[in-house]
Amino acid sequence: MFTQYDPESAALTNELRNQFDAFIAGGWDADMLASHQTRRLREVLTYVRANSPFYRERLAGITDADVSALRIDDLRSVPFTTKDDLRKAQLDILSRPVSDAWVFYETTGTTGAATPCPRTNGDTIHNNTVLTAYYRDVLAAHGGDQVIGISGPTELHATGDTFGDVCRNLGHAVAKMWPHSPVIGFERALEVMRLLPVTGLFCTPGMAMRLAQKAVEEGLDPRRDFSLDVLMLTGELMSPSLLENIGVLWGAEARNALYASQEASVLAAATSDGALRTAPLINLYEVIDPETLEPVRPDTDGVRYGELVVTNLYSGAKPLIRYRTGDMVRMTDPAPGAAVPAPAVEAVGRVRDRLLLNGHLVNGYDLEDLLLRRFRGYQDYQITVARDDRGRDLLSLTLKADPDHHRDDIAPAAGDCLDALDTPLTVGFGTPGPITSTGAMVSWKAARVVDLRTDPSAENSSAECIAATRA
């Protein structure tokens, strides 16, 4: 492999592999982890202050003495970094020149200026070690003779490279195919999936449903005519209801595989106990109230609910310090027997994607889970929000499914919605159209929700433009 031709990368690979093996086996206690995080935090702060023009200015008020004495509990004294900061700073956010990276990625730029995301060898090794260590048992449950499909864009995006490298680490063959590409297309992608056959698939939830829809249109049965054992889903909001539905569509295990971003890289990954678990050896995590910016305390169930803030603990091309992800999460400390002794995290939607319905503020994850709870076997869905003459909010759900299979589910679904949100729900059947496929490029809300109470946003316009090219 490449690392054997680069002594520094080979040494780092061995070091991290040994660290993660010991950590997963329970060989790190709380003091050891805190010591590691504190040391790496100080090193990264020193590194970005010396090398990043943006952080040299942003952290000018912090002295060398401050850094050398900084503890994890003192992190609140360090300023946040935001998405707007990344958009404005562009290459000035980097701590290494692009020429020191092995690859250049960037964000999609569909909802604002694209931001540069180059990766050094060290960046890739740190993040892919997490996925390799966490996915080993997940994929091993389905045997060793696997062909893994990766359905994601490779141009200026990390999806294909990352999952391809991780599968190679684990000894699995890979087929990269992007059905929206004019070279591949859905027909050829489905043909390849049957021919090889593909036994595992990394893709977005929307892509998993769109592939099933296209298969049915070609007279195929996703459950009978394909050989998928496991779908590793990422890139979009994914409630338990949607996840279970995708598993039903394909007759396969469907997993929420990864919580990550182009900017901040790997934040949490699937483990064999079914949870998404954080990577505390390479990141430091905070959960804050998005309004007050104060740390959130655990509730009576031990869950911290708020906006995720992350600090990278490795010195690569672009380590981020106290980066406000803009994502609402639920984070829970690991219980005894967890597959990996790291907190579990549920990403429940962007802060700005929350909806106020008849006085109830609800995130996308909980709304999707609530509305889809009673239905299985649909190939797509869309939510519409309206308001009646009396000022009461109304919801309607459109499913691409056989209505005869769901007539008995409609009344219970409407009752669930009225009980939880004091909001009437109607359910209809039809084809939402290509806009629902744009969630990974834009946002869950722009792709899945038609809110008739407000004027279309810039994200709505971006989603419409992308959808027009996919129609």
Short mmCIF file of N, CA and C in Angstrom, two decimals, residues 42-155:
data_model
loop_
_atom_site.label_atom_id
_atom_site.label_comp_id
_atom_site.label_asym_id
_atom_site.label_seq_id
_atom_site.Cartn_x
_atom_site.Cartn_y
_atom_site.Cartn_z
N ARG A 42 -3.28 21.18 22.72
CA ARG A 42 -2.22 22.19 22.82
C ARG A 42 -1.34 22.18 21.56
N GLU A 43 -1.04 21.00 21.06
CA GLU A 43 -0.21 20.90 19.86
C GLU A 43 -0.91 21.51 18.66
N VAL A 44 -2.21 21.23 18.50
CA VAL A 44 -2.95 21.74 17.35
C VAL A 44 -3.11 23.26 17.43
N LEU A 45 -3.39 23.78 18.62
CA LEU A 45 -3.49 25.24 18.76
C LEU A 45 -2.17 25.92 18.42
N THR A 46 -1.08 25.37 18.88
CA THR A 46 0.24 25.92 18.55
C THR A 46 0.46 25.86 17.05
N TYR A 47 0.06 24.76 16.45
CA TYR A 47 0.24 24.54 15.01
C TYR A 47 -0.55 25.54 14.17
N VAL A 48 -1.84 25.73 14.46
CA VAL A 48 -2.65 26.63 13.63
C VAL A 48 -2.26 28.09 13.84
N ARG A 49 -1.85 28.44 15.06
CA ARG A 49 -1.42 29.83 15.31
C ARG A 49 -0.16 30.15 14.53
N ALA A 50 0.67 29.16 14.31
CA ALA A 50 1.92 29.38 13.59
C ALA A 50 1.74 29.32 12.07
N ASN A 51 0.73 28.58 11.59
CA ASN A 51 0.68 28.28 10.16
C ASN A 51 -0.55 28.77 9.41
N SER A 52 -1.65 29.03 10.08
CA SER A 52 -2.88 29.45 9.40
C SER A 52 -3.06 30.96 9.52
N PRO A 53 -3.09 31.71 8.40
CA PRO A 53 -3.32 33.16 8.49
C PRO A 53 -4.60 33.50 9.23
N PHE A 54 -5.66 32.71 9.01
CA PHE A 54 -6.93 32.97 9.68
C PHE A 54 -6.78 32.81 11.19
N TYR A 55 -6.23 31.69 11.63
CA TYR A 55 -6.13 31.45 13.07
C TYR A 55 -5.06 32.31 13.74
N ARG A 56 -4.06 32.72 12.97
CA ARG A 56 -3.06 33.63 13.55
C ARG A 56 -3.74 34.92 14.00
N GLU A 57 -4.70 35.38 13.22
CA GLU A 57 -5.45 36.59 13.60
C GLU A 57 -6.54 36.27 14.62
N ARG A 58 -7.31 35.20 14.39
CA ARG A 58 -8.43 34.87 15.27
C ARG A 58 -7.96 34.56 16.69
N LEU A 59 -6.82 33.94 16.86
CA LEU A 59 -6.32 33.52 18.17
C LEU A 59 -5.20 34.42 18.68
N ALA A 60 -5.14 35.65 18.16
CA ALA A 60 -4.06 36.56 18.55
C ALA A 60 -4.08 36.89 20.04
N GLY A 61 -5.25 36.82 20.66
CA GLY A 61 -5.35 37.14 22.08
C GLY A 61 -4.90 36.02 23.00
N ILE A 62 -4.53 34.88 22.43
CA ILE A 62 -4.10 33.74 23.23
C ILE A 62 -2.58 33.63 23.16
N THR A 63 -1.93 33.64 24.29
CA THR A 63 -0.47 33.61 24.34
C THR A 63 0.06 32.18 24.37
N ASP A 64 1.37 32.05 24.16
CA ASP A 64 1.99 30.73 24.26
C ASP A 64 1.79 30.15 25.65
N ALA A 65 1.86 31.01 26.66
CA ALA A 65 1.66 30.54 28.03
C ALA A 65 0.23 30.04 28.22
N ASP A 66 -0.72 30.73 27.61
CA ASP A 66 -2.12 30.29 27.70
C ASP A 66 -2.28 28.89 27.09
N VAL A 67 -1.67 28.69 25.93
CA VAL A 67 -1.79 27.41 25.24
C VAL A 67 -1.15 26.29 26.06
N SER A 68 0.03 26.54 26.60
CA SER A 68 0.74 25.50 27.34
C SER A 68 0.02 25.11 28.62
N ALA A 69 -0.85 26.00 29.14
CA ALA A 69 -1.59 25.70 30.36
C ALA A 69 -3.04 25.28 30.10
N LEU A 70 -3.43 25.28 28.81
CA LEU A 70 -4.84 25.04 28.47
C LEU A 70 -5.25 23.62 28.80
N ARG A 71 -6.41 23.49 29.40
CA ARG A 71 -7.01 22.19 29.66
C ARG A 71 -8.30 22.08 28.85
N ILE A 72 -8.81 20.88 28.73
CA ILE A 72 -10.04 20.67 27.97
C ILE A 72 -11.18 21.51 28.53
N ASP A 73 -11.25 21.60 29.84
CA ASP A 73 -12.33 22.37 30.47
C ASP A 73 -12.22 23.87 30.21
N ASP A 74 -11.05 24.32 29.72
CA ASP A 74 -10.85 25.74 29.45
C ASP A 74 -11.20 26.12 28.02
N LEU A 75 -11.71 25.18 27.26
CA LEU A 75 -11.89 25.40 25.83
C LEU A 75 -12.84 26.57 25.54
N ARG A 76 -13.71 26.88 26.47
CA ARG A 76 -14.67 27.97 26.24
C ARG A 76 -13.99 29.33 26.09
N SER A 77 -12.73 29.42 26.50
CA SER A 77 -12.00 30.69 26.34
C SER A 77 -11.50 30.89 24.91
N VAL A 78 -11.63 29.86 24.07
CA VAL A 78 -11.16 29.91 22.69
C VAL A 78 -12.34 30.26 21.78
N PRO A 79 -12.17 31.19 20.83
CA PRO A 79 -13.29 31.59 19.96
C PRO A 79 -13.79 30.45 19.07
N PHE A 80 -15.06 30.54 18.68
CA PHE A 80 -15.63 29.59 17.73
C PHE A 80 -15.11 29.87 16.32
N THR A 81 -15.21 28.85 15.46
CA THR A 81 -15.07 28.99 14.02
C THR A 81 -16.42 28.62 13.40
N THR A 82 -16.87 29.39 12.40
CA THR A 82 -18.18 29.14 11.78
C THR A 82 -18.04 28.86 10.29
N LYS A 83 -19.13 28.40 9.69
CA LYS A 83 -19.14 28.17 8.25
C LYS A 83 -18.88 29.47 7.49
N ASP A 84 -19.42 30.57 7.98
CA ASP A 84 -19.16 31.86 7.32
C ASP A 84 -17.68 32.21 7.38
N ASP A 85 -17.02 31.87 8.49
CA ASP A 85 -15.57 32.10 8.57
C ASP A 85 -14.84 31.34 7.46
N LEU A 86 -15.24 30.09 7.24
CA LEU A 86 -14.59 29.28 6.21
C LEU A 86 -14.84 29.86 4.83
N ARG A 87 -16.06 30.33 4.59
CA ARG A 87 -16.38 30.89 3.28
C ARG A 87 -15.57 32.16 3.01
N LYS A 88 -15.41 32.99 4.04
CA LYS A 88 -14.67 34.25 3.87
C LYS A 88 -13.16 34.03 3.82
N ALA A 89 -12.65 33.15 4.66
CA ALA A 89 -11.20 32.95 4.76
C ALA A 89 -10.64 32.21 3.56
N GLN A 90 -11.41 31.27 2.99
CA GLN A 90 -10.94 30.47 1.87
C GLN A 90 -9.57 29.85 2.18
N LEU A 91 -8.57 30.06 1.35
CA LEU A 91 -7.28 29.39 1.54
C LEU A 91 -6.54 29.86 2.79
N ASP A 92 -6.93 31.01 3.34
CA ASP A 92 -6.27 31.51 4.55
C ASP A 92 -6.58 30.66 5.78
N ILE A 93 -7.60 29.79 5.68
CA ILE A 93 -7.90 28.91 6.81
C ILE A 93 -6.88 27.78 6.89
N LEU A 94 -6.19 27.50 5.80
CA LEU A 94 -5.29 26.36 5.75
C LEU A 94 -4.05 26.58 6.61
N SER A 95 -3.55 25.48 7.16
CA SER A 95 -2.30 25.50 7.91
C SER A 95 -1.14 24.93 7.11
N ARG A 96 -1.45 24.40 5.94
CA ARG A 96 -0.42 23.91 5.02
C ARG A 96 -0.80 24.34 3.61
N PRO A 97 0.17 24.61 2.74
CA PRO A 97 -0.18 24.94 1.35
C PRO A 97 -0.79 23.73 0.66
N VAL A 98 -1.61 23.98 -0.34
CA VAL A 98 -2.27 22.89 -1.05
C VAL A 98 -1.23 21.92 -1.62
N SER A 99 -0.05 22.41 -1.99
CA SER A 99 0.98 21.54 -2.55
C SER A 99 1.47 20.49 -1.57
N ASP A 100 1.21 20.69 -0.27
CA ASP A 100 1.59 19.69 0.74
C ASP A 100 0.52 18.61 0.90
N ALA A 101 -0.64 18.80 0.28
CA ALA A 101 -1.71 17.82 0.39
C ALA A 101 -1.51 16.73 -0.66
N TRP A 102 -2.21 15.60 -0.49
CA TRP A 102 -2.18 14.57 -1.53
C TRP A 102 -3.39 14.69 -2.44
N VAL A 103 -4.44 15.40 -1.97
CA VAL A 103 -5.65 15.53 -2.76
C VAL A 103 -6.36 16.82 -2.37
N PHE A 104 -7.09 17.38 -3.32
CA PHE A 104 -7.88 18.59 -3.06
C PHE A 104 -9.36 18.26 -3.21
N TYR A 105 -10.11 18.56 -2.16
CA TYR A 105 -11.57 18.50 -2.19
C TYR A 105 -12.10 19.90 -1.86
N GLU A 106 -13.40 20.08 -2.08
CA GLU A 106 -14.06 21.30 -1.63
C GLU A 106 -15.52 20.99 -1.37
N THR A 107 -16.19 21.87 -0.64
CA THR A 107 -17.63 21.72 -0.42
C THR A 107 -18.37 21.98 -1.73
N THR A 108 -19.64 21.61 -1.77
CA THR A 108 -20.37 21.69 -3.03
C THR A 108 -20.60 23.10 -3.53
N GLY A 109 -20.68 24.07 -2.60
CA GLY A 109 -20.92 25.44 -3.02
C GLY A 109 -22.35 25.71 -3.45
N THR A 110 -23.27 24.79 -3.14
CA THR A 110 -24.66 24.99 -3.56
C THR A 110 -25.40 25.95 -2.66
N THR A 111 -24.93 26.16 -1.44
CA THR A 111 -25.62 27.05 -0.49
C THR A 111 -24.72 28.18 -0.02
N GLY A 112 -23.68 28.48 -0.76
CA GLY A 112 -22.72 29.51 -0.40
C GLY A 112 -21.42 29.21 -1.11
N ALA A 113 -20.44 30.09 -0.94
CA ALA A 113 -19.16 29.89 -1.61
C ALA A 113 -18.56 28.55 -1.21
N ALA A 114 -18.05 27.80 -2.20
CA ALA A 114 -17.36 26.55 -1.90
C ALA A 114 -16.12 26.85 -1.08
N THR A 115 -15.82 25.97 -0.12
CA THR A 115 -14.65 26.17 0.73
C THR A 115 -13.64 25.05 0.48
N PRO A 116 -12.34 25.38 0.49
CA PRO A 116 -11.31 24.38 0.18
C PRO A 116 -11.14 23.37 1.30
N CYS A 117 -10.98 22.10 0.93
CA CYS A 117 -10.82 21.02 1.91
C CYS A 117 -9.71 20.06 1.47
N PRO A 118 -8.48 20.56 1.28
CA PRO A 118 -7.40 19.64 0.91
C PRO A 118 -7.09 18.68 2.05
N ARG A 119 -6.55 17.51 1.72
CA ARG A 119 -6.20 16.52 2.73
C ARG A 119 -4.74 16.11 2.55
N THR A 120 -3.99 16.16 3.64
CA THR A 120 -2.65 15.60 3.63
C THR A 120 -2.74 14.10 3.87
N ASN A 121 -1.62 13.42 3.73
CA ASN A 121 -1.59 12.00 4.07
C ASN A 121 -2.02 11.79 5.52
N GLY A 122 -1.58 12.68 6.42
CA GLY A 122 -1.93 12.56 7.83
C GLY A 122 -3.42 12.71 8.06
N ASP A 123 -4.05 13.65 7.36
CA ASP A 123 -5.51 13.82 7.48
C ASP A 123 -6.22 12.52 7.13
N THR A 124 -5.87 11.97 5.98
CA THR A 124 -6.54 10.77 5.49
C THR A 124 -6.30 9.57 6.41
N ILE A 125 -5.07 9.41 6.87
CA ILE A 125 -4.75 8.27 7.74
C ILE A 125 -5.51 8.38 9.05
N HIS A 126 -5.57 9.56 9.65
CA HIS A 126 -6.31 9.73 10.90
C HIS A 126 -7.78 9.35 10.72
N ASN A 127 -8.41 9.88 9.69
CA ASN A 127 -9.85 9.67 9.52
C ASN A 127 -10.18 8.26 9.03
N ASN A 128 -9.40 7.74 8.11
CA ASN A 128 -9.70 6.41 7.59
C ASN A 128 -9.37 5.32 8.59
N THR A 129 -8.48 5.60 9.54
CA THR A 129 -8.23 4.64 10.61
C THR A 129 -9.48 4.47 11.47
N VAL A 130 -10.18 5.57 11.75
CA VAL A 130 -11.44 5.48 12.50
C VAL A 130 -12.42 4.56 11.79
N LEU A 131 -12.63 4.79 10.51
CA LEU A 131 -13.61 4.01 9.76
C LEU A 131 -13.19 2.55 9.64
N THR A 132 -11.91 2.33 9.41
CA THR A 132 -11.43 0.95 9.30
C THR A 132 -11.65 0.20 10.60
N ALA A 133 -11.31 0.83 11.71
CA ALA A 133 -11.44 0.18 13.01
C ALA A 133 -12.90 -0.05 13.39
N TYR A 134 -13.77 0.92 13.10
CA TYR A 134 -15.17 0.81 13.49
C TYR A 134 -15.95 -0.11 12.56
N TYR A 135 -15.63 -0.09 11.25
CA TYR A 135 -16.40 -0.88 10.28
C TYR A 135 -15.98 -2.35 10.23
N ARG A 136 -14.83 -2.68 10.79
CA ARG A 136 -14.32 -4.04 10.66
C ARG A 136 -15.37 -5.07 11.07
N ASP A 137 -15.94 -4.92 12.25
CA ASP A 137 -16.92 -5.90 12.73
C ASP A 137 -18.27 -5.74 12.03
N VAL A 138 -18.60 -4.52 11.63
CA VAL A 138 -19.87 -4.29 10.94
C VAL A 138 -19.93 -5.08 9.64
N LEU A 139 -18.88 -4.98 8.83
CA LEU A 139 -18.87 -5.66 7.54
C LEU A 139 -18.51 -7.14 7.67
N ALA A 140 -17.72 -7.49 8.68
CA ALA A 140 -17.35 -8.90 8.86
C ALA A 140 -18.56 -9.78 9.12
N ALA A 141 -19.63 -9.20 9.67
CA ALA A 141 -20.85 -9.97 9.95
C ALA A 141 -21.48 -10.51 8.68
N HIS A 142 -21.08 -9.96 7.52
CA HIS A 142 -21.67 -10.40 6.25
C HIS A 142 -20.68 -11.23 5.43
N GLY A 143 -19.60 -11.69 6.04
CA GLY A 143 -18.65 -12.56 5.37
C GLY A 143 -17.52 -11.81 4.71
N GLY A 144 -16.55 -12.57 4.22
CA GLY A 144 -15.35 -11.96 3.67
C GLY A 144 -15.36 -11.74 2.17
N ASP A 145 -16.19 -12.46 1.44
CA ASP A 145 -16.20 -12.37 -0.03
C ASP A 145 -17.22 -11.34 -0.47
N GLN A 146 -16.86 -10.09 -0.32
CA GLN A 146 -17.81 -9.01 -0.62
C GLN A 146 -17.31 -8.12 -1.74
N VAL A 147 -18.26 -7.59 -2.51
CA VAL A 147 -18.01 -6.53 -3.48
C VAL A 147 -18.86 -5.35 -3.04
N ILE A 148 -18.20 -4.25 -2.73
CA ILE A 148 -18.87 -3.09 -2.16
C ILE A 148 -19.03 -2.00 -3.22
N GLY A 149 -20.25 -1.61 -3.48
CA GLY A 149 -20.50 -0.49 -4.37
C GLY A 149 -20.41 0.83 -3.62
N ILE A 150 -19.86 1.83 -4.27
CA ILE A 150 -19.77 3.17 -3.68
C ILE A 150 -20.42 4.13 -4.64
N SER A 151 -21.57 4.64 -4.26
CA SER A 151 -22.33 5.53 -5.12
C SER A 151 -22.22 6.95 -4.56
N GLY A 152 -21.26 7.67 -5.08
CA GLY A 152 -21.05 9.04 -4.64
C GLY A 152 -20.13 9.73 -5.60
N PRO A 153 -20.22 11.04 -5.75
CA PRO A 153 -19.36 11.75 -6.69
C PRO A 153 -17.91 11.69 -6.25
N THR A 154 -16.99 11.58 -7.20
CA THR A 154 -15.57 11.56 -6.87
C THR A 154 -14.90 12.89 -7.20
N GLU A 155 -15.48 13.68 -8.08
CA GLU A 155 -14.86 14.95 -8.44
C GLU A 155 -14.94 15.91 -7.26
#
